[in-house]
Amino acid sequence: MSDAKIIDGKVIAADLRAETAVKVEDFKNKFNKTPTLAVVLVGEDPASQVYVNTKSKMAKEIGMDVGDHFLDATVSEEKLLELIDKLNNDQKVNGILVQLPLPSHIDSRAIIDAIDPVKDADGFHAINVGRNSIGGDLLSKTFTPCTPLGCYLMLKKSIPDLKGMHAVIIGRSNIVGKPMAQLLLEESCTVTIVHSKTRNIEEITKQADIVVAAVGRPLMVKKDWIKEGAVVIDVGINRVDHPDKPGKTKLVGDVDYDDVFSVVSAITPVPGGVGPMTIACLLKNTVDAAIRQQVEITT
Ligand code: NDP
């Protein structure tokens, strides 16, 4: 397999973290404060625990402070709202991340919309969603959700000018599919979103210059779905039984990487593609939040 085709998320994420570390250092020197991320985790879902621990570790590695708030799965919505209010009012906290999914007795939308939009490091607050949707000048006042932002930054490495490209996004979630579509529209792509009710998906993906798969179905996208020379971004993270090691599991994407490899011009691997970029973008958003809050205080 030719390495030139592989969009290496680990390398691009390391570069972004290094850029963000410089911003953190500048911020500390200028304002004598440390950009700080509050991480809220409810319950003990093992995958969520791994995600938040990795986010905390990487934030610390680039010089940020992190406050972990780990709550029992039975915590009430009211108590969680109280914590968000406390973090909103804590001058030291610049970014707030509430790890999703939340337990079913909690209204996730109510929690996300309780976060102060200027501390919304994940970019999920309705105000930030609206600003991303309107685009233009408002993009400098919003936070773009981390996973689509990571996909976008990786795409730009392969295709610096996205104008006029036909991008097909598989999946219409609020955290990936929809914000991805907005980012690509802003770049003047022609954007199609397909989802579980779309008919003849492969006929649509086959027309795409760019395919972004954010579905949660292991290895769904096959070679005959992809146009020769297309760029493929695989957001999916699916744990499946290991084909060669009984009793073991492995991570695969939504795209059948080995199958499509011969037709794509570039592709992100799983693992080592979108995952590391998502975390790097969270750190970027947090330090950007710190800078914006400081500008608000001083102007
Ligand atoms: P959701 O479950 O919220 O959304 C999945 C989307 O896929 C829905 O829009 C759904 O359609 C669509 N879909 C489901 N089945 C099909 C099908 N057979 N054909 C076409 N479309 C289908 O998932 P997320 O967006 O949260 O995540 C998607 C994947 O990305 C998951 O594997 C997740 O683990 C991964 N992920 C990875 C991240 C990373 O950092 N790398 C971060 C976030 C997610 P409908 O709306 O009609 O139900």
CSV table of C-alpha atoms and ligand atoms in Angstrom, one decimal:
chain,number,residue,atom,x,y,z
A,1,MET,CA,0.0,0.0,0.0
A,2,SER,CA,1.3,3.4,-0.9
A,3,ASP,CA,1.8,5.6,2.2
A,4,ALA,CA,1.2,8.8,0.1
A,5,LYS,CA,-2.5,8.0,0.0
A,6,ILE,CA,-2.8,7.8,3.8
A,7,ILE,CA,-3.9,11.0,5.5
A,8,ASP,CA,-2.1,10.5,8.8
A,9,GLY,CA,-4.3,11.9,11.6
A,10,LYS,CA,-1.6,11.3,14.2
A,11,VAL,CA,1.0,13.5,12.4
A,12,ILE,CA,-1.5,16.3,11.5
A,13,ALA,CA,-2.9,16.2,15.1
A,14,ALA,CA,0.7,16.4,16.5
A,15,ASP,CA,1.3,19.5,14.4
A,16,LEU,CA,-2.0,21.1,15.6
A,17,ARG,CA,-1.2,20.3,19.2
A,18,ALA,CA,2.3,21.9,18.8
A,19,GLU,CA,0.7,25.0,17.3
A,20,THR,CA,-1.8,25.1,20.2
A,21,ALA,CA,1.0,24.6,22.7
A,22,VAL,CA,2.6,27.8,21.4
A,23,LYS,CA,-0.7,29.7,21.8
A,24,VAL,CA,-0.9,28.3,25.4
A,25,GLU,CA,2.6,29.5,26.2
A,26,ASP,CA,1.9,33.0,24.6
A,27,PHE,CA,-1.4,33.2,26.7
A,28,LYS,CA,0.5,32.4,29.9
A,29,ASN,CA,3.2,35.0,29.2
A,30,LYS,CA,0.7,37.7,28.2
A,31,PHE,CA,-2.0,37.2,30.8
A,32,ASN,CA,-0.2,35.3,33.6
A,33,LYS,CA,-3.0,32.7,33.6
A,34,THR,CA,-3.2,29.1,32.3
A,35,PRO,CA,-6.0,28.1,29.8
A,36,THR,CA,-8.1,25.6,31.7
A,37,LEU,CA,-10.5,22.9,30.5
A,38,ALA,CA,-13.2,21.4,32.7
A,39,VAL,CA,-14.1,17.9,31.8
A,40,VAL,CA,-17.4,16.5,33.0
A,41,LEU,CA,-18.0,12.8,32.9
A,42,VAL,CA,-21.2,11.2,34.2
A,43,GLY,CA,-21.1,7.4,34.8
A,44,GLU,CA,-18.5,4.8,34.2
A,45,ASP,CA,-18.8,3.9,30.5
A,46,PRO,CA,-15.4,2.4,29.8
A,47,ALA,CA,-15.1,4.0,26.3
A,48,SER,CA,-16.0,7.5,27.7
A,49,GLN,CA,-13.5,7.0,30.5
A,50,VAL,CA,-10.8,6.3,28.0
A,51,TYR,CA,-11.8,9.4,25.9
A,52,VAL,CA,-11.8,11.8,28.8
A,53,ASN,CA,-8.5,10.5,30.2
A,54,THR,CA,-6.8,10.9,26.9
A,55,LYS,CA,-8.3,14.4,26.5
A,56,SER,CA,-7.1,15.4,30.0
A,57,LYS,CA,-3.6,13.9,29.4
A,58,MET,CA,-3.1,15.7,26.1
A,59,ALA,CA,-4.4,19.0,27.5
A,60,LYS,CA,-1.8,18.8,30.3
A,61,GLU,CA,0.9,17.8,27.9
A,62,ILE,CA,0.5,21.1,26.0
A,63,GLY,CA,0.6,23.1,29.3
A,64,MET,CA,-3.1,23.6,30.0
A,65,ASP,CA,-4.8,23.0,33.3
A,66,VAL,CA,-7.6,20.4,33.5
A,67,GLY,CA,-10.3,20.1,36.1
A,68,ASP,CA,-11.9,16.6,36.1
A,69,HIS,CA,-15.5,16.4,37.4
A,70,PHE,CA,-16.5,12.7,37.5
A,71,LEU,CA,-20.1,12.1,38.7
A,72,ASP,CA,-22.1,9.1,39.5
A,73,ALA,CA,-24.4,7.7,36.8
A,74,THR,CA,-27.4,8.4,39.0
A,75,VAL,CA,-26.7,12.1,39.4
A,76,SER,CA,-29.8,14.2,38.8
A,77,GLU,CA,-30.2,16.7,35.9
A,78,GLU,CA,-30.6,19.4,38.5
A,79,LYS,CA,-27.2,18.6,40.2
A,80,LEU,CA,-25.5,18.5,36.8
A,81,LEU,CA,-27.0,21.9,35.9
A,82,GLU,CA,-25.7,23.2,39.2
A,83,LEU,CA,-22.2,22.0,38.3
A,84,ILE,CA,-22.4,23.6,34.8
A,85,ASP,CA,-23.5,26.9,36.4
A,86,LYS,CA,-20.5,26.8,38.8
A,87,LEU,CA,-18.1,26.1,35.9
A,88,ASN,CA,-19.7,28.9,33.9
A,89,ASN,CA,-19.1,31.3,36.7
A,90,ASP,CA,-15.6,30.1,37.5
A,91,GLN,CA,-13.2,32.7,36.1
A,92,LYS,CA,-10.4,30.1,35.9
A,93,VAL,CA,-12.4,27.8,33.6
A,94,ASN,CA,-12.1,28.6,29.9
A,95,GLY,CA,-13.6,25.5,28.2
A,96,ILE,CA,-16.2,23.1,29.4
A,97,LEU,CA,-16.5,19.6,27.9
A,98,VAL,CA,-19.5,17.4,28.9
A,99,GLN,CA,-18.7,13.9,27.6
A,100,LEU,CA,-21.6,12.4,25.7
A,101,PRO,CA,-23.7,10.3,25.8
A,102,LEU,CA,-25.3,11.2,29.1
A,103,PRO,CA,-27.5,8.7,31.0
A,104,SER,CA,-31.0,8.6,29.6
A,105,HIS,CA,-32.7,10.3,32.6
A,106,ILE,CA,-30.7,13.5,31.7
A,107,ASP,CA,-31.8,15.8,28.9
A,108,SER,CA,-28.5,16.3,27.0
A,109,ARG,CA,-29.8,19.3,25.1
A,110,ALA,CA,-30.7,21.1,28.3
A,111,ILE,CA,-27.2,20.4,29.7
A,112,ILE,CA,-25.4,21.5,26.5
A,113,ASP,CA,-27.5,24.7,26.2
A,114,ALA,CA,-26.7,25.5,29.9
A,115,ILE,CA,-23.0,25.8,29.0
A,116,ASP,CA,-21.9,29.4,28.5
A,117,PRO,CA,-21.5,29.6,24.7
A,118,VAL,CA,-18.0,31.3,25.2
A,119,LYS,CA,-16.9,28.2,27.1
A,120,ASP,CA,-18.5,25.7,24.8
A,121,ALA,CA,-15.3,23.9,23.7
A,122,ASP,CA,-17.3,21.2,21.8
A,123,GLY,CA,-19.3,23.8,19.8
A,124,PHE,CA,-22.6,22.0,20.5
A,125,HIS,CA,-24.5,24.9,22.1
A,126,ALA,CA,-27.4,26.1,20.0
A,127,ILE,CA,-25.9,29.5,19.7
A,128,ASN,CA,-22.7,28.1,18.3
A,129,VAL,CA,-24.6,25.7,16.0
A,130,GLY,CA,-26.5,28.7,14.7
A,131,ARG,CA,-23.4,30.8,14.1
A,132,ASN,CA,-21.7,27.8,12.3
A,133,SER,CA,-24.8,27.5,10.2
A,134,ILE,CA,-24.9,31.2,9.3
A,135,GLY,CA,-21.1,31.2,8.6
A,136,GLY,CA,-19.2,34.2,7.2
A,137,ASP,CA,-18.0,36.6,9.9
A,138,LEU,CA,-19.8,34.7,12.6
A,139,LEU,CA,-17.3,31.9,12.3
A,140,SER,CA,-14.8,34.0,14.2
A,141,LYS,CA,-17.3,34.1,17.2
A,142,THR,CA,-18.2,30.4,17.3
A,143,PHE,CA,-16.6,27.1,18.2
A,144,THR,CA,-16.8,24.4,15.5
A,145,PRO,CA,-17.5,20.9,16.7
A,146,CYS,CA,-14.2,19.1,17.1
A,147,THR,CA,-14.7,16.0,14.9
A,148,PRO,CA,-15.9,17.8,11.8
A,149,LEU,CA,-13.2,20.5,12.3
A,150,GLY,CA,-10.6,17.7,12.4
A,151,CYS,CA,-12.0,16.1,9.2
A,152,TYR,CA,-12.0,19.5,7.5
A,153,LEU,CA,-8.4,20.2,8.5
A,154,MET,CA,-7.3,16.8,7.2
A,155,LEU,CA,-9.3,17.3,3.9
A,156,LYS,CA,-7.5,20.6,3.4
A,157,LYS,CA,-4.2,18.7,3.4
A,158,SER,CA,-5.3,16.7,0.5
A,159,ILE,CA,-7.4,19.2,-1.4
A,160,PRO,CA,-6.3,22.8,-0.4
A,161,ASP,CA,-9.0,24.4,-2.6
A,162,LEU,CA,-12.3,22.6,-2.0
A,163,LYS,CA,-14.4,25.0,-4.1
A,164,GLY,CA,-16.8,23.2,-6.4
A,165,MET,CA,-16.0,19.7,-5.1
A,166,HIS,CA,-19.0,17.4,-4.6
A,167,ALA,CA,-18.9,16.1,-1.0
A,168,VAL,CA,-21.2,13.4,0.1
A,169,ILE,CA,-21.6,13.0,3.9
A,170,ILE,CA,-23.0,9.7,5.2
A,171,GLY,CA,-24.8,10.5,8.5
A,172,ARG,CA,-26.7,13.5,9.7
A,173,SER,CA,-25.9,13.6,13.4
A,174,ASN,CA,-25.7,17.0,15.2
A,175,ILE,CA,-22.1,16.2,16.3
A,176,VAL,CA,-20.7,15.1,13.0
A,177,GLY,CA,-22.8,15.0,9.8
A,178,LYS,CA,-24.6,18.3,10.0
A,179,PRO,CA,-21.7,20.5,11.1
A,180,MET,CA,-19.5,18.8,8.5
A,181,ALA,CA,-22.0,19.8,5.8
A,182,GLN,CA,-21.9,23.4,7.0
A,183,LEU,CA,-18.1,23.6,7.0
A,184,LEU,CA,-18.0,22.2,3.5
A,185,LEU,CA,-20.7,24.5,2.2
A,186,GLU,CA,-18.8,27.4,3.6
A,187,GLU,CA,-15.9,26.2,1.4
A,188,SER,CA,-18.3,26.2,-1.6
A,189,CYS,CA,-18.5,22.5,-2.0
A,190,THR,CA,-21.6,21.0,-3.4
A,191,VAL,CA,-22.8,19.0,-0.4
A,192,THR,CA,-25.1,16.0,-0.2
A,193,ILE,CA,-26.1,14.4,3.1
A,194,VAL,CA,-27.3,10.8,3.0
A,195,HIS,CA,-28.7,8.8,5.9
A,196,SER,CA,-30.6,5.7,6.9
A,197,LYS,CA,-33.7,6.6,4.8
A,198,THR,CA,-31.7,7.5,1.6
A,199,ARG,CA,-32.4,5.3,-1.3
A,200,ASN,CA,-29.5,3.9,-3.4
A,201,ILE,CA,-26.8,5.4,-1.3
A,202,GLU,CA,-23.9,3.9,-3.4
A,203,GLU,CA,-25.2,5.6,-6.5
A,204,ILE,CA,-24.9,9.0,-4.7
A,205,THR,CA,-21.5,8.3,-3.1
A,206,LYS,CA,-20.2,7.1,-6.4
A,207,GLN,CA,-20.5,10.7,-7.7
A,208,ALA,CA,-18.5,12.2,-4.9
A,209,ASP,CA,-15.1,13.8,-5.0
A,210,ILE,CA,-15.1,13.6,-1.2
A,211,VAL,CA,-16.9,11.1,1.0
A,212,VAL,CA,-17.1,11.6,4.7
A,213,ALA,CA,-18.5,8.5,6.5
A,214,ALA,CA,-20.0,9.1,9.9
A,215,VAL,CA,-22.4,6.2,10.4
A,216,GLY,CA,-21.4,3.7,13.0
A,217,ARG,CA,-21.7,0.7,10.7
A,218,PRO,CA,-18.4,-1.3,10.5
A,219,LEU,CA,-16.9,-1.5,7.0
A,220,MET,CA,-20.2,-0.4,5.3
A,221,VAL,CA,-18.6,1.6,2.5
A,222,LYS,CA,-17.2,-0.6,-0.3
A,223,LYS,CA,-15.1,-0.1,-3.4
A,224,ASP,CA,-18.1,0.1,-5.7
A,225,TRP,CA,-19.4,3.0,-3.7
A,226,ILE,CA,-16.4,5.2,-4.5
A,227,LYS,CA,-15.4,7.1,-7.6
A,228,GLU,CA,-11.8,6.6,-8.8
A,229,GLY,CA,-9.6,9.3,-7.2
A,230,ALA,CA,-12.1,10.4,-4.5
A,231,VAL,CA,-10.8,11.4,-1.0
A,232,VAL,CA,-12.4,9.5,1.8
A,233,ILE,CA,-12.6,10.6,5.5
A,234,ASP,CA,-13.7,7.8,7.8
A,235,VAL,CA,-15.1,9.0,11.1
A,236,GLY,CA,-16.5,5.7,12.2
A,237,ILE,CA,-15.1,4.0,15.3
A,238,ASN,CA,-16.5,0.5,15.6
A,239,ARG,CA,-15.2,-2.3,17.8
A,240,VAL,CA,-15.6,-5.7,16.1
A,241,ASP,CA,-14.3,-9.3,16.8
A,242,HIS,CA,-10.8,-9.7,15.6
A,243,PRO,CA,-10.8,-11.8,12.4
A,244,ASP,CA,-7.6,-13.6,13.2
A,245,LYS,CA,-7.4,-13.6,17.0
A,246,PRO,CA,-10.3,-15.4,18.7
A,247,GLY,CA,-11.6,-13.7,21.8
A,248,LYS,CA,-9.9,-10.4,20.8
A,249,THR,CA,-11.5,-7.3,19.3
A,250,LYS,CA,-10.2,-4.5,17.0
A,251,LEU,CA,-11.3,-1.1,15.8
A,252,VAL,CA,-12.5,-0.5,12.3
A,253,GLY,CA,-14.1,2.4,10.5
A,254,ASP,CA,-17.3,2.7,8.5
A,255,VAL,CA,-15.3,2.3,5.4
A,256,ASP,CA,-13.8,-1.0,4.2
A,257,TYR,CA,-10.3,0.5,4.0
A,258,ASP,CA,-8.6,-2.5,2.3
A,259,ASP,CA,-11.4,-2.8,-0.2
A,260,VAL,CA,-11.5,0.9,-1.2
A,261,PHE,CA,-7.7,1.6,-1.0
A,262,SER,CA,-7.0,1.0,-4.7
A,263,VAL,CA,-9.6,3.5,-5.9
A,264,VAL,CA,-9.2,6.4,-3.6
A,265,SER,CA,-6.6,9.2,-4.0
A,266,ALA,CA,-6.4,9.6,-0.2
A,267,ILE,CA,-8.0,8.1,2.9
A,268,THR,CA,-7.9,8.4,6.7
A,269,PRO,CA,-7.1,5.2,8.5
A,270,VAL,CA,-9.0,3.9,11.6
A,271,PRO,CA,-7.4,4.1,14.2
A,272,GLY,CA,-5.0,6.9,13.6
A,273,GLY,CA,-7.2,9.2,11.5
A,274,VAL,CA,-10.1,11.3,12.7
A,275,GLY,CA,-9.7,10.3,16.4
A,276,PRO,CA,-6.5,12.1,17.2
A,277,MET,CA,-7.7,15.2,15.3
A,278,THR,CA,-10.9,15.4,17.3
A,279,ILE,CA,-8.8,15.7,20.5
A,280,ALA,CA,-6.4,18.2,19.0
A,281,CYS,CA,-9.3,20.3,17.9
A,282,LEU,CA,-10.8,20.3,21.4
A,283,LEU,CA,-7.5,21.7,22.7
A,284,LYS,CA,-7.5,24.3,20.0
A,285,ASN,CA,-11.0,25.3,20.8
A,286,THR,CA,-10.2,25.6,24.5
A,287,VAL,CA,-7.2,27.9,24.0
A,288,ASP,CA,-9.2,29.9,21.5
A,289,ALA,CA,-11.9,30.2,24.1
A,290,ALA,CA,-9.4,31.5,26.7
A,291,ILE,CA,-8.1,34.1,24.2
A,292,ARG,CA,-11.6,35.3,23.3
A,293,GLN,CA,-12.7,35.6,26.9
A,294,GLN,CA,-9.5,37.6,27.7
A,295,VAL,CA,-10.3,39.9,24.8
A,296,GLU,CA,-13.8,40.4,26.1
A,297,ILE,CA,-12.5,41.3,29.5
A,298,THR,CA,-9.9,43.7,28.2
A,299,THR,CA,-12.1,45.5,25.6
B,1,NDP,P1,-25.1,8.8,15.1
B,1,NDP,O1,-25.6,7.4,15.5
B,1,NDP,O2,-25.6,9.9,15.9
B,1,NDP,O3,-25.5,9.0,13.6
B,1,NDP,C1,-25.3,8.0,12.6
B,1,NDP,C2,-25.9,8.5,11.3
B,1,NDP,O4,-25.7,7.5,10.4
B,1,NDP,C3,-27.4,8.9,11.4
B,1,NDP,O5,-27.6,10.0,10.7
B,1,NDP,C4,-28.0,7.7,10.7
B,1,NDP,O6,-29.2,8.0,9.9
B,1,NDP,C5,-26.9,7.3,9.7
B,1,NDP,N1,-27.1,5.8,9.3
B,1,NDP,C6,-27.2,4.8,10.2
B,1,NDP,N2,-27.3,3.7,9.5
B,1,NDP,C7,-27.2,4.0,8.2
B,1,NDP,C8,-27.2,3.3,7.0
B,1,NDP,N3,-27.4,1.9,7.0
B,1,NDP,N4,-27.1,3.9,5.8
B,1,NDP,C9,-26.9,5.3,5.8
B,1,NDP,N5,-26.9,6.0,6.9
B,1,NDP,C10,-27.0,5.4,8.1
B,1,NDP,O7,-23.5,8.7,15.1
B,1,NDP,P2,-22.4,9.8,15.2
B,1,NDP,O8,-22.5,10.8,14.1
B,1,NDP,O9,-22.3,10.2,16.6
B,1,NDP,O10,-21.1,8.9,14.9
B,1,NDP,C11,-20.9,8.2,13.7
B,1,NDP,C12,-19.7,7.3,13.8
B,1,NDP,O11,-18.6,8.1,14.1
B,1,NDP,C13,-19.7,6.3,15.0
B,1,NDP,O12,-19.0,5.1,14.6
B,1,NDP,C14,-18.9,7.0,16.1
B,1,NDP,O13,-18.3,6.1,17.0
B,1,NDP,C15,-17.9,7.8,15.3
B,1,NDP,N6,-17.4,9.0,15.9
B,1,NDP,C16,-16.1,9.1,15.9
B,1,NDP,C17,-15.5,10.3,16.4
B,1,NDP,C18,-14.0,10.4,16.3
B,1,NDP,O14,-13.5,11.2,17.1
B,1,NDP,N7,-13.3,9.7,15.4
B,1,NDP,C19,-16.3,11.3,17.1
B,1,NDP,C20,-17.7,11.1,17.0
B,1,NDP,C21,-18.2,9.9,16.4
B,1,NDP,P3,-30.6,8.5,10.6
B,1,NDP,O15,-30.3,9.9,11.0
B,1,NDP,O16,-31.6,8.4,9.5
B,1,NDP,O17,-30.8,7.6,11.7
